[in-house]
Amino acid sequence: MISELALSTRKRAEFVHITAEVQRVVRESGVDSGTCIVYVPHTTAGVTINENADPDVERDILDQLEHIVPRQGAYHHLEGNADAHIKAAIMGSSVTVLVEKGALVLGTWQGLFFCEFDGPRSRHVYVKVIADPR
């Protein structure tokens, strides 16, 4: 079964912590051991696993993506969001996390983040939890 998380972003570019919501989906699935796939069905947003303890890490990533792929550039896509498409392609549209003892297997400082690059918008994240074969 696929679960859907609804998000509302507030800024053009931001990271939204989704670890707790994804963990809730895992817990409610009843899966003790398996895999969790988190998928973003948007072409101007992504998802990543990164440090969740220091918000400066998020800011550094966003700042460097803006440096590498500035909002204004010599882009062929003329809707004004070409940079957002490129940043989303860099970040990726899905992550896979192991599940053990009914919980996400993440490192001490790791968290899951929805990556907005064309906000503010209403967005969706899909989560699928798959049990290991018995």
XYZ file of N, CA and C in Angstrom:
402
model
N 0.834 -1.183 0.000
C 0.000 0.000 0.000
C 0.883 1.252 0.000
N 0.460 2.261 -0.715
C 1.182 3.525 -0.772
C 0.475 4.533 0.126
N 1.249 5.219 0.950
C 0.722 6.302 1.780
C 1.146 7.627 1.184
N 0.292 8.622 1.322
C 0.567 9.939 0.777
C 0.675 10.959 1.903
N 1.755 11.727 1.878
C 1.928 12.830 2.810
C 1.683 14.119 2.035
N 0.867 15.004 2.576
C 0.612 16.295 1.947
C 1.441 17.353 2.671
N 2.097 18.222 1.891
C 2.933 19.287 2.447
C 2.538 20.617 1.824
N 2.738 21.661 2.576
C 2.633 23.025 2.045
C 3.958 23.704 2.330
N 4.625 24.136 1.277
C 5.899 24.828 1.471
C 5.646 26.329 1.498
N 6.561 27.051 2.127
C 6.366 28.481 2.339
C 7.347 29.348 1.569
N 8.448 28.763 1.102
C 9.505 29.542 0.462
C 9.798 28.993 -0.928
N 10.492 29.768 -1.705
C 10.945 29.326 -3.032
C 11.826 28.093 -2.895
N 12.782 28.144 -1.956
C 13.687 27.009 -1.728
C 13.769 26.750 -0.239
N 13.479 25.520 0.148
C 13.550 25.142 1.563
C 13.593 23.629 1.701
N 14.065 23.188 2.851
C 14.002 21.784 3.223
C 12.907 21.637 4.280
N 12.081 20.612 4.126
C 11.030 20.322 5.090
C 11.352 18.972 5.723
N 11.476 18.949 7.046
C 11.765 17.705 7.761
C 10.536 16.795 7.668
N 10.726 15.596 7.166
C 9.611 14.650 7.038
C 9.888 13.330 7.752
N 10.955 13.268 8.515
C 11.332 12.011 9.177
C 10.216 11.473 10.056
N 9.648 12.314 10.901
C 8.611 11.861 11.839
C 7.384 11.332 11.106
N 6.986 12.009 10.025
C 5.814 11.571 9.275
C 6.071 10.243 8.583
N 7.271 10.079 8.025
C 7.609 8.816 7.369
C 7.699 7.701 8.410
N 8.278 7.979 9.564
C 8.355 6.977 10.628
C 6.955 6.559 11.082
N 6.016 7.508 11.137
C 4.632 7.185 11.496
C 4.041 6.204 10.484
N 4.289 6.429 9.192
C 3.798 5.521 8.152
C 4.395 4.135 8.346
N 5.688 4.069 8.647
C 6.345 2.777 8.879
C 5.695 2.069 10.067
N 5.517 2.790 11.149
C 4.921 2.205 12.357
C 3.510 1.685 12.066
N 2.707 2.504 11.382
C 1.327 2.112 11.074
C 1.244 0.958 10.082
N 2.302 0.739 9.304
C 2.302 -0.367 8.337
C 2.381 -1.727 9.029
N 2.930 -1.742 10.230
C 3.104 -2.999 10.946
C 4.294 -3.817 10.478
N 5.074 -3.281 9.549
C 6.244 -3.999 9.032
C 7.357 -3.945 10.074
N 7.865 -5.123 10.433
C 8.942 -5.207 11.415
C 10.309 -5.073 10.751
N 10.458 -5.710 9.591
C 11.738 -5.688 8.875
C 11.451 -5.583 7.383
N 12.114 -4.611 6.732
C 11.877 -4.441 5.310
C 12.537 -3.201 4.757
N 11.836 -2.554 3.841
C 12.363 -1.400 3.122
C 11.279 -0.335 3.037
N 11.702 0.909 3.134
C 10.797 2.040 2.985
C 11.284 2.895 1.818
N 10.410 3.128 0.865
C 10.730 3.973 -0.283
C 9.957 5.278 -0.128
N 10.679 6.382 -0.238
C 10.074 7.712 -0.176
C 10.265 8.338 -1.552
N 9.149 8.721 -2.176
C 9.172 9.184 -3.561
C 8.451 10.527 -3.688
N 9.060 11.446 -4.419
C 8.495 12.768 -4.672
C 8.098 12.842 -6.148
N 6.792 13.020 -6.454
C 6.342 13.019 -7.843
C 6.323 14.403 -8.491
N 7.286 15.242 -8.155
C 7.333 16.597 -8.692
C 8.668 16.821 -9.399
N 8.656 17.584 -10.485
C 9.881 17.813 -11.250
C 10.683 19.012 -10.763
N 10.149 19.743 -9.780
C 10.883 20.885 -9.231
C 11.078 20.738 -7.720
N 11.051 19.499 -7.257
C 11.282 19.198 -5.841
C 11.979 17.850 -5.760
N 12.593 17.584 -4.625
C 13.302 16.322 -4.450
C 13.206 15.839 -3.019
N 13.999 14.837 -2.715
C 14.057 14.288 -1.368
C 15.492 13.849 -1.107
N 15.926 13.998 0.143
C 17.287 13.597 0.488
C 17.353 13.134 1.933
N 18.412 12.407 2.234
C 18.767 12.059 3.609
C 20.019 12.864 3.922
N 19.971 13.601 5.033
C 21.147 14.379 5.413
C 21.076 14.696 6.891
N 22.006 15.495 7.370
C 22.078 15.827 8.794
C 20.851 16.605 9.235
N 20.283 16.181 10.365
C 19.106 16.872 10.876
C 19.372 17.586 12.206
N 20.615 17.613 12.656
C 20.924 18.238 13.946
C 21.277 19.714 13.827
N 21.920 20.104 12.765
C 22.384 21.483 12.593
C 21.704 22.099 11.379
N 20.797 23.062 11.572
C 20.105 23.667 10.440
C 21.030 24.406 9.476
N 22.261 24.689 9.895
C 23.210 25.320 8.984
C 23.566 24.409 7.815
N 23.455 23.090 8.015
C 23.724 22.162 6.914
C 22.700 22.377 5.804
N 21.419 22.479 6.157
C 20.374 22.749 5.164
C 20.667 24.050 4.424
N 20.990 25.076 5.177
C 21.272 26.384 4.580
C 22.479 26.304 3.654
N 23.525 25.582 4.073
C 24.709 25.431 3.225
C 24.377 24.725 1.919
N 23.578 23.670 1.998
C 23.207 22.942 0.785
C 22.408 23.845 -0.151
N 21.409 24.530 0.393
C 20.603 25.430 -0.432
C 21.443 26.556 -1.026
N 22.338 27.127 -0.221
C 23.206 28.200 -0.720
C 24.110 27.712 -1.841
N 24.684 26.529 -1.684
C 25.592 26.011 -2.706
C 24.850 25.601 -3.974
N 23.649 25.046 -3.826
C 22.855 24.747 -5.017
C 22.520 26.025 -5.775
N 22.214 27.102 -5.038
C 21.928 28.384 -5.691
C 23.179 28.922 -6.374
N 24.334 28.699 -5.775
C 25.600 29.141 -6.377
C 25.886 28.361 -7.670
N 25.683 27.046 -7.612
C 25.952 26.180 -8.759
C 24.916 26.381 -9.865
N 23.648 26.513 -9.461
C 22.533 26.633 -10.406
C 21.713 27.867 -10.002
N 22.132 29.048 -10.422
C 21.421 30.273 -10.014
C 20.010 30.344 -10.614
N 19.158 31.063 -9.916
C 17.772 31.203 -10.382
C 17.717 31.828 -11.769
N 18.513 32.837 -11.984
C 18.560 33.487 -13.295
C 19.775 32.958 -14.061
N 19.553 32.505 -15.259
C 20.646 31.983 -16.060
C 20.241 31.924 -17.526
N 21.128 31.449 -18.325
C 20.864 31.321 -19.767
C 20.153 29.993 -20.026
N 18.932 29.877 -19.526
C 18.162 28.644 -19.643
C 17.251 28.685 -20.866
N 16.987 27.543 -21.450
C 16.080 27.431 -22.579
C 14.629 27.308 -22.116
N 14.416 26.686 -20.969
C 13.076 26.533 -20.382
C 12.644 27.902 -19.870
N 11.578 28.437 -20.404
C 11.248 29.846 -20.176
C 10.146 30.089 -19.138
N 9.785 29.082 -18.367
C 8.739 29.273 -17.358
C 9.250 29.953 -16.092
N 10.549 30.221 -16.018
C 11.105 30.875 -14.842
C 11.500 29.942 -13.726
N 11.451 28.641 -13.979
C 11.825 27.685 -12.934
C 12.813 26.626 -13.420
N 13.573 26.945 -14.446
C 14.556 25.989 -14.977
C 15.536 25.573 -13.889
N 15.948 26.527 -13.053
C 16.879 26.198 -11.969
C 16.286 25.164 -11.027
N 14.979 25.263 -10.775
C 14.325 24.313 -9.870
C 14.344 22.898 -10.446
N 14.153 22.766 -11.748
C 14.211 21.451 -12.385
C 15.615 20.849 -12.252
N 16.621 21.668 -12.456
C 18.006 21.184 -12.368
C 18.350 20.789 -10.941
N 17.975 21.619 -9.966
C 18.248 21.304 -8.551
C 17.533 20.029 -8.130
N 16.296 19.842 -8.592
C 15.563 18.619 -8.271
C 16.252 17.400 -8.875
N 16.782 17.550 -10.093
C 17.498 16.435 -10.722
C 18.764 16.091 -9.949
N 19.428 17.100 -9.420
C 20.637 16.857 -8.619
C 20.293 16.110 -7.336
N 19.229 16.529 -6.653
C 18.859 15.918 -5.370
C 18.260 14.524 -5.550
N 17.460 14.348 -6.589
C 16.823 13.053 -6.825
C 15.392 13.027 -6.328
N 14.627 12.094 -6.868
C 13.203 12.025 -6.554
C 12.832 10.930 -5.569
N 13.804 10.121 -5.134
C 13.461 9.074 -4.168
C 14.669 8.697 -3.312
N 14.347 8.161 -2.146
C 15.354 7.566 -1.276
C 14.789 6.247 -0.750
N 15.679 5.348 -0.435
C 15.304 4.060 0.143
C 15.957 3.945 1.508
N 15.149 3.554 2.498
C 15.649 3.431 3.869
C 15.293 2.031 4.382
N 16.231 1.394 5.026
C 15.960 0.099 5.639
C 15.032 0.273 6.833
N 14.250 -0.770 7.105
C 13.357 -0.805 8.267
C 13.736 -2.014 9.097
N 13.947 -1.814 10.375
C 14.258 -2.915 11.287
C 13.589 -2.623 12.622
N 12.958 -3.642 13.196
C 12.227 -3.502 14.460
C 11.181 -2.394 14.365
N 10.547 -2.297 13.197
C 9.466 -1.343 12.988
C 9.890 0.103 12.915
N 11.191 0.353 12.713
C 11.687 1.731 12.679
C 12.624 1.937 11.495
N 12.688 3.175 11.030
C 13.659 3.534 10.003
C 15.068 3.343 10.543
N 15.948 2.799 9.722
C 17.348 2.641 10.107
C 18.105 3.842 9.551
N 18.299 4.830 10.417
C 19.013 6.048 10.046
C 20.185 6.239 10.999
N 21.215 6.910 10.514
C 22.346 7.235 11.370
C 21.943 8.248 12.433
N 22.793 8.391 13.428
C 22.517 9.267 14.568
C 22.063 10.654 14.151
N 22.692 11.230 13.147
C 22.404 12.605 12.757
C 21.546 12.714 11.504
N 21.099 11.586 10.967
C 20.374 11.609 9.699
C 18.883 11.880 9.857
N 18.339 12.565 8.865
C 16.908 12.790 8.777
C 16.504 12.823 7.317
N 15.206 12.729 7.079
C 14.645 12.787 5.731
C 14.111 14.195 5.487
N 14.398 14.713 4.297
C 13.996 16.068 3.958
C 13.338 16.123 2.587
N 12.180 16.769 2.527
C 11.584 17.161 1.262
C 12.303 18.427 0.834
N 12.738 18.493 -0.406
C 13.525 19.618 -0.911
C 12.688 20.420 -1.905
N 12.259 21.586 -1.488
C 11.459 22.471 -2.344
C 12.374 23.428 -3.088
N 12.157 23.553 -4.411
C 12.946 24.480 -5.217
C 12.089 25.426 -6.055
N 10.754 25.330 -5.944
C 9.869 26.148 -6.767
C 8.608 26.538 -5.990
N 8.806 26.848 -4.721
C 7.669 27.158 -3.863
C 7.339 28.631 -3.845
N 6.381 28.964 -3.005
C 5.590 28.055 -2.164
C 4.541 27.294 -2.991
N 4.310 26.061 -2.556
C 3.367 25.185 -3.269
C 2.761 24.162 -2.312
N 1.692 23.531 -2.775
C 1.153 22.343 -2.128
C 1.827 21.158 -2.805
N 2.367 20.253 -2.010
C 3.145 19.127 -2.556
C 2.690 17.811 -1.936
N 3.167 16.726 -2.543
C 2.869 15.375 -2.052
C 4.150 14.553 -2.015
N 4.203 13.663 -1.055
C 5.286 12.698 -0.936
C 4.616 11.340 -0.783
N 5.079 10.352 -1.544
C 4.544 9.011 -1.429
C 5.527 8.134 -0.669
N 4.959 7.283 0.190
C 5.770 6.385 1.018
C 5.231 4.976 0.858
N 6.127 4.042 0.561
C 5.753 2.638 0.458
C 6.671 1.824 1.348
N 6.077 1.030 2.198
C 6.832 0.170 3.113
C 6.637 -1.269 2.644
N 7.738 -1.956 2.423
C 7.718 -3.311 1.891
C 8.347 -4.252 2.903
N 7.606 -5.267 3.308
C 8.115 -6.238 4.278
C 9.092 -7.193 3.610
N 10.116 -7.606 4.358
C 11.023 -8.643 3.874
C 10.223 -9.927 3.679
N 10.596 -10.728 2.664
C 9.937 -12.022 2.500
C 10.223 -12.908 3.711
N 9.275 -13.721 4.023
C 9.443 -14.601 5.202
C 10.100 -15.884 4.814
